[in-house]
mmCIF file of C-alpha atoms in Angstrom:
data_model
loop_
_atom_site.group_PDB
_atom_site.id
_atom_site.type_symbol
_atom_site.label_atom_id
_atom_site.label_comp_id
_atom_site.label_asym_id
_atom_site.label_seq_id
_atom_site.Cartn_x
_atom_site.Cartn_y
_atom_site.Cartn_z
ATOM 1 C CA UNK T 7 -14.189 31.569 -9.746
ATOM 2 C CA UNK T 8 -12.806 28.100 -9.115
ATOM 3 C CA UNK T 9 -13.488 25.211 -11.464
ATOM 4 C CA UNK T 10 -16.038 22.666 -10.342
ATOM 5 C CA UNK T 11 -15.131 19.050 -11.034
ATOM 6 C CA UNK T 12 -18.663 17.771 -11.492
ATOM 7 C CA UNK T 13 -20.281 20.982 -12.670
ATOM 8 C CA UNK T 14 -22.266 21.352 -9.450
ATOM 9 C CA UNK T 15 -24.068 24.690 -9.045
ATOM 10 C CA UNK T 16 -22.000 27.453 -7.491
ATOM 11 C CA UNK T 17 -23.249 29.688 -4.711
ATOM 12 C CA UNK T 18 -21.295 32.634 -6.163
ATOM 13 C CA UNK T 19 -23.042 35.263 -8.235
ATOM 14 C CA UNK T 20 -23.409 34.139 -11.837
ATOM 15 C CA UNK T 21 -21.300 36.179 -14.288
ATOM 16 C CA UNK T 22 -23.080 38.049 -17.034
ATOM 17 C CA UNK T 23 -22.787 36.614 -20.500
ATOM 18 C CA UNK T 24 -20.297 38.682 -22.491
ATOM 19 C CA UNK T 25 -21.196 40.265 -25.813
ATOM 20 C CA UNK T 26 -18.318 40.037 -28.278
ATOM 21 C CA UNK T 27 -19.615 42.930 -30.345
ATOM 22 C CA UNK T 28 -19.088 43.563 -34.025
ATOM 23 C CA UNK T 29 -21.434 40.789 -35.098
ATOM 24 C CA UNK T 30 -24.970 39.705 -34.318
ATOM 25 C CA UNK T 31 -25.051 36.537 -32.235
ATOM 26 C CA UNK T 32 -27.744 34.079 -31.284
ATOM 27 C CA UNK T 33 -28.260 33.308 -27.619
ATOM 28 C CA UNK T 34 -26.569 29.950 -28.165
ATOM 29 C CA UNK T 35 -23.553 31.728 -29.651
ATOM 30 C CA UNK T 36 -23.390 34.109 -26.688
ATOM 31 C CA UNK T 37 -23.411 31.146 -24.308
ATOM 32 C CA UNK T 38 -20.671 29.491 -26.380
ATOM 33 C CA UNK T 39 -18.639 32.726 -26.250
ATOM 34 C CA UNK T 40 -18.965 32.849 -22.448
ATOM 35 C CA UNK T 41 -17.940 29.210 -22.055
ATOM 36 C CA UNK T 42 -15.071 29.635 -24.498
ATOM 37 C CA UNK T 43 -13.815 32.678 -22.592
ATOM 38 C CA UNK T 44 -13.963 30.737 -19.312
ATOM 39 C CA UNK T 45 -12.077 27.893 -20.964
ATOM 40 C CA UNK T 46 -9.383 30.142 -22.461
ATOM 41 C CA UNK T 47 -8.994 31.946 -19.131
ATOM 42 C CA UNK T 48 -8.321 28.601 -17.485
ATOM 43 C CA UNK T 49 -11.429 28.706 -15.298
ATOM 44 C CA UNK T 50 -12.603 25.491 -16.937
ATOM 45 C CA UNK T 51 -9.650 23.167 -16.469
ATOM 46 C CA UNK T 52 -8.313 20.399 -18.731
ATOM 47 C CA UNK T 53 -9.325 16.913 -17.694
ATOM 48 C CA UNK T 54 -12.242 18.165 -15.614
ATOM 49 C CA UNK T 55 -15.761 16.969 -16.447
ATOM 50 C CA UNK T 56 -18.523 19.598 -16.391
ATOM 51 C CA UNK T 57 -22.228 18.892 -16.656
ATOM 52 C CA UNK T 58 -24.546 21.103 -18.689
ATOM 53 C CA UNK T 59 -26.898 21.702 -15.704
ATOM 54 C CA UNK T 60 -23.949 22.640 -13.481
ATOM 55 C CA UNK T 61 -22.564 25.099 -16.022
ATOM 56 C CA UNK T 62 -26.058 26.483 -16.627
ATOM 57 C CA UNK T 63 -26.437 27.241 -12.920
ATOM 58 C CA UNK T 64 -22.995 28.804 -12.868
ATOM 59 C CA UNK T 65 -23.824 31.174 -15.731
ATOM 60 C CA UNK T 66 -27.433 31.778 -14.758
ATOM 61 C CA UNK T 67 -28.944 30.311 -17.933
ATOM 62 C CA UNK T 68 -30.930 27.217 -18.871
ATOM 63 C CA UNK T 69 -29.228 23.889 -19.571
ATOM 64 C CA UNK T 70 -30.371 23.533 -23.198
ATOM 65 C CA UNK T 71 -28.298 26.380 -24.744
ATOM 66 C CA UNK T 72 -25.324 25.319 -22.606
ATOM 67 C CA UNK T 73 -25.557 21.756 -23.891
ATOM 68 C CA UNK T 74 -25.854 23.015 -27.489
ATOM 69 C CA UNK T 75 -22.957 25.430 -27.004
ATOM 70 C CA UNK T 76 -20.750 22.713 -25.545
ATOM 71 C CA UNK T 77 -21.472 20.555 -28.591
ATOM 72 C CA UNK T 78 -20.247 23.471 -30.715
ATOM 73 C CA UNK T 79 -17.058 23.612 -28.638
ATOM 74 C CA UNK T 80 -16.669 19.852 -29.086
ATOM 75 C CA UNK T 81 -16.654 20.376 -32.864
ATOM 76 C CA UNK T 82 -13.836 22.881 -32.370
ATOM 77 C CA UNK T 83 -11.873 20.303 -30.378
ATOM 78 C CA UNK T 84 -12.019 22.336 -27.168
ATOM 79 C CA UNK T 85 -13.990 19.738 -25.196
ATOM 80 C CA UNK T 86 -14.844 16.045 -25.493
ATOM 81 C CA UNK T 87 -18.253 14.596 -24.720
ATOM 82 C CA UNK T 88 -18.431 12.164 -21.794
ATOM 83 C CA UNK T 89 -21.568 9.973 -22.097
ATOM 84 C CA UNK T 90 -24.047 10.429 -19.255
ATOM 85 C CA UNK T 91 -21.730 12.893 -17.474
ATOM 86 C CA UNK T 92 -21.069 15.994 -19.535
ATOM 87 C CA UNK T 93 -18.010 17.441 -21.209
ATOM 88 C CA UNK T 94 -14.286 17.138 -20.520
ATOM 89 C CA UNK T 95 -12.006 20.071 -21.361
ATOM 90 C CA UNK T 96 -9.189 19.044 -23.686
ATOM 91 C CA UNK T 97 -5.592 19.812 -22.808
ATOM 92 C CA UNK T 98 -3.115 21.881 -24.822
ATOM 93 C CA UNK T 99 0.488 20.654 -24.868
ATOM 94 C CA UNK T 100 3.582 22.830 -24.659
ATOM 95 C CA UNK T 101 4.382 21.991 -28.276
ATOM 96 C CA UNK T 102 0.900 23.023 -29.434
ATOM 97 C CA UNK T 103 1.036 26.331 -27.600
ATOM 98 C CA UNK T 104 4.500 27.063 -28.991
ATOM 99 C CA UNK T 105 3.130 26.397 -32.476
ATOM 100 C CA UNK T 106 0.096 28.643 -31.920
ATOM 101 C CA UNK T 107 2.292 31.447 -30.612
ATOM 102 C CA UNK T 108 4.696 31.098 -33.561
ATOM 103 C CA UNK T 109 1.879 31.309 -36.111
ATOM 104 C CA UNK T 110 0.286 34.261 -34.334
ATOM 105 C CA UNK T 111 3.618 36.097 -34.247
ATOM 106 C CA UNK T 112 4.130 35.515 -37.973
ATOM 107 C CA UNK T 113 0.672 36.909 -38.700
ATOM 108 C CA UNK T 114 -0.029 39.553 -36.084
ATOM 109 C CA UNK T 115 3.274 41.354 -35.606
ATOM 110 C CA UNK T 116 3.866 42.426 -39.235
ATOM 111 C CA UNK T 117 0.162 43.117 -39.751
ATOM 112 C CA UNK T 118 -0.073 45.429 -36.746
ATOM 113 C CA UNK T 119 3.255 47.108 -37.545
ATOM 114 C CA UNK T 120 1.921 47.918 -41.015
ATOM 115 C CA UNK T 121 -1.150 49.502 -39.414
ATOM 116 C CA UNK T 122 1.148 52.131 -37.910
ATOM 117 C CA UNK T 123 1.435 53.551 -41.410
ATOM 118 C CA UNK T 124 -1.997 52.759 -42.833
ATOM 119 C CA UNK T 125 -4.666 52.723 -40.109
ATOM 120 C CA UNK T 126 -7.124 55.588 -39.800
ATOM 121 C CA UNK T 127 -6.579 57.360 -36.450
ATOM 122 C CA UNK T 128 -10.351 57.522 -35.868
ATOM 123 C CA UNK T 129 -10.599 53.746 -36.276
ATOM 124 C CA UNK T 130 -7.706 53.236 -33.876
ATOM 125 C CA UNK T 131 -9.283 55.517 -31.270
ATOM 126 C CA UNK T 132 -12.501 53.520 -31.575
ATOM 127 C CA UNK T 133 -10.617 50.607 -29.993
ATOM 128 C CA UNK T 134 -9.662 52.582 -26.889
ATOM 129 C CA UNK T 135 -12.867 51.717 -24.959
ATOM 130 C CA UNK T 136 -12.085 48.008 -25.412
ATOM 131 C CA UNK T 137 -8.502 48.607 -24.257
ATOM 132 C CA UNK T 138 -9.785 50.383 -21.154
ATOM 133 C CA UNK T 139 -12.250 47.570 -20.542
ATOM 134 C CA UNK T 140 -9.325 45.123 -20.536
ATOM 135 C CA UNK T 141 -7.589 47.248 -17.897
ATOM 136 C CA UNK T 142 -10.761 47.420 -15.762
ATOM 137 C CA UNK T 143 -11.269 43.656 -15.996
ATOM 138 C CA UNK T 144 -7.662 43.076 -14.967
ATOM 139 C CA UNK T 145 -8.024 45.434 -12.016
ATOM 140 C CA UNK T 146 -11.208 43.631 -10.948
ATOM 141 C CA UNK T 147 -9.715 40.176 -11.466
ATOM 142 C CA UNK T 148 -12.573 39.335 -13.844
ATOM 143 C CA UNK T 149 -10.842 36.805 -16.089
ATOM 144 C CA UNK T 150 -13.783 36.055 -18.363
ATOM 145 C CA UNK T 151 -14.364 39.748 -19.038
ATOM 146 C CA UNK T 152 -10.610 40.152 -19.592
ATOM 147 C CA UNK T 153 -10.483 37.419 -22.245
ATOM 148 C CA UNK T 154 -13.641 38.686 -23.970
ATOM 149 C CA UNK T 155 -12.408 42.293 -24.160
ATOM 150 C CA UNK T 156 -8.905 41.171 -25.171
ATOM 151 C CA UNK T 157 -10.357 39.096 -28.013
ATOM 152 C CA UNK T 158 -12.543 41.981 -29.176
ATOM 153 C CA UNK T 159 -9.610 44.409 -29.111
ATOM 154 C CA UNK T 160 -7.134 42.257 -31.016
ATOM 155 C CA UNK T 161 -9.561 41.006 -33.637
ATOM 156 C CA UNK T 162 -10.886 44.535 -34.099
ATOM 157 C CA UNK T 163 -7.342 45.810 -34.562
ATOM 158 C CA UNK T 164 -6.482 43.119 -37.115
ATOM 159 C CA UNK T 165 -9.742 43.836 -38.970
ATOM 160 C CA UNK T 166 -8.344 47.278 -39.816
ATOM 161 C CA UNK T 167 -5.948 45.528 -42.212
ATOM 162 C CA UNK T 168 -8.958 44.598 -44.362
ATOM 163 C CA UNK T 169 -8.269 40.847 -44.505
ATOM 164 C CA UNK T 170 -11.229 38.900 -43.093
ATOM 165 C CA UNK T 171 -9.516 35.536 -43.587
ATOM 166 C CA UNK T 172 -6.552 36.658 -41.493
ATOM 167 C CA UNK T 173 -8.914 37.663 -38.682
ATOM 168 C CA UNK T 174 -10.622 34.261 -38.729
ATOM 169 C CA UNK T 175 -7.292 32.425 -38.593
ATOM 170 C CA UNK T 176 -6.241 34.396 -35.513
ATOM 171 C CA UNK T 177 -9.703 33.959 -33.966
ATOM 172 C CA UNK T 178 -9.291 30.185 -34.290
ATOM 173 C CA UNK T 179 -5.786 30.237 -32.817
ATOM 174 C CA UNK T 180 -7.011 32.276 -29.861
ATOM 175 C CA UNK T 181 -9.834 29.795 -29.251
ATOM 176 C CA UNK T 182 -7.334 26.966 -29.033
ATOM 177 C CA UNK T 183 -4.993 28.705 -26.600
ATOM 178 C CA UNK T 184 -5.265 28.400 -22.836
ATOM 179 C CA UNK T 185 -4.170 31.154 -20.447
ATOM 180 C CA UNK T 186 -3.956 29.077 -17.277
ATOM 181 C CA UNK T 187 -1.578 31.596 -15.714
ATOM 182 C CA UNK T 188 -4.123 34.440 -15.613
ATOM 183 C CA UNK T 189 -5.142 33.609 -12.034
ATOM 184 C CA UNK T 190 -1.503 33.557 -10.955
ATOM 185 C CA UNK T 191 -0.932 36.976 -12.533
ATOM 186 C CA UNK T 192 -3.983 38.395 -10.765
ATOM 187 C CA UNK T 193 -2.760 37.094 -7.412
ATOM 188 C CA UNK T 194 0.722 38.494 -8.071
ATOM 189 C CA UNK T 195 -0.705 41.848 -9.167
ATOM 190 C CA UNK T 196 0.920 41.543 -12.600
ATOM 191 C CA UNK T 197 -2.110 41.175 -14.875
ATOM 192 C CA UNK T 198 -2.758 44.918 -14.807
ATOM 193 C CA UNK T 199 0.653 45.645 -16.353
ATOM 194 C CA UNK T 200 -0.101 43.226 -19.185
ATOM 195 C CA UNK T 201 -3.523 44.818 -19.685
ATOM 196 C CA UNK T 202 -2.058 48.308 -19.925
ATOM 197 C CA UNK T 203 0.045 47.209 -22.906
ATOM 198 C CA UNK T 204 -3.103 47.530 -25.028
ATOM 199 C CA UNK T 205 -3.198 51.267 -24.340
ATOM 200 C CA UNK T 206 0.562 51.462 -24.942
ATOM 201 C CA UNK T 207 0.059 49.741 -28.297
ATOM 202 C CA UNK T 208 -2.683 52.147 -29.336
ATOM 203 C CA UNK T 209 -0.540 55.144 -28.429
ATOM 204 C CA UNK T 210 2.367 53.757 -30.471
ATOM 205 C CA UNK T 211 0.093 53.171 -33.466
ATOM 206 C CA UNK T 212 -1.324 56.674 -33.270
ATOM 207 C CA UNK T 213 2.227 58.060 -33.044
ATOM 208 C CA UNK T 214 3.093 56.103 -36.224
ATOM 209 C CA UNK T 215 6.033 54.618 -34.313
ATOM 210 C CA UNK T 216 6.639 51.285 -36.070
ATOM 211 C CA UNK T 217 9.572 50.329 -33.842
ATOM 212 C CA UNK T 218 7.509 50.819 -30.682
ATOM 213 C CA UNK T 219 4.563 48.916 -32.181
ATOM 214 C CA UNK T 220 6.807 45.948 -32.997
ATOM 215 C CA UNK T 221 8.333 45.973 -29.516
ATOM 216 C CA UNK T 222 4.974 46.068 -27.733
ATOM 217 C CA UNK T 223 3.438 43.371 -29.937
ATOM 218 C CA UNK T 224 6.449 41.075 -29.509
ATOM 219 C CA UNK T 225 6.383 41.516 -25.741
ATOM 220 C CA UNK T 226 2.616 41.090 -25.582
ATOM 221 C CA UNK T 227 2.498 37.859 -27.598
ATOM 222 C CA UNK T 228 5.305 36.516 -25.453
ATOM 223 C CA UNK T 229 2.866 36.502 -22.566
ATOM 224 C CA UNK T 230 0.804 33.784 -24.258
ATOM 225 C CA UNK T 231 3.609 31.294 -23.659
ATOM 226 C CA UNK T 232 4.484 32.777 -20.301
ATOM 227 C CA UNK T 233 0.906 32.597 -19.036
ATOM 228 C CA UNK T 234 0.630 28.928 -19.925
ATOM 229 C CA UNK T 235 3.935 28.158 -18.222
ATOM 230 C CA UNK T 236 2.865 30.115 -15.134
ATOM 231 C CA UNK T 237 -0.239 27.983 -14.857
ATOM 232 C CA UNK T 238 1.776 24.752 -14.965
ATOM 233 C CA UNK T 239 4.562 25.535 -12.507
ATOM 234 C CA UNK T 240 4.874 23.288 -9.526
#
């Protein structure tokens, strides 16, 4: 789904609004989640101006919740308001993404490695449907569904550590990242391999293999930087 510079209605079928699960959301929050996923996936591009009516037509919803949701994203620093035109997606620099990745690695890798020894196997298995959904989305080239399921999986996994503040910090870092290289990976047929790492991670956790968990998590987080670079080549 290509980005539209002016937010003009698309003739393509409107994607369904994702449901992040695990918490009750208002319709406005669901719209914000869908827009945020499109932004993180790189389908809404930095520097582009999108109108609320154009985005509403694209997602098959009314303009009012889109406008309200975009104002929420503006408060998060993900978009800027453009008077009488709409909203411009903010850019993320190489330095910023390196910093986000570094913080996530410091938090997520040791936390997930520890889960290899402490997590309840039933709770880990409960994440397998989300991991499979990530694989299906990758196979279908559905980037918004991929980002939504990936977010649900990783935040659900971190929640098993019992630290709600840690989960919120990572949620915020994920919001601020951009995975502009997702489209390139789909076209190269490489996104599926990245998606399957979620199942590999679950299997390593269930096997209580801390070394394997650390290796998979390190490799997986490395893709955050690689995806951004892939989207900016040439």
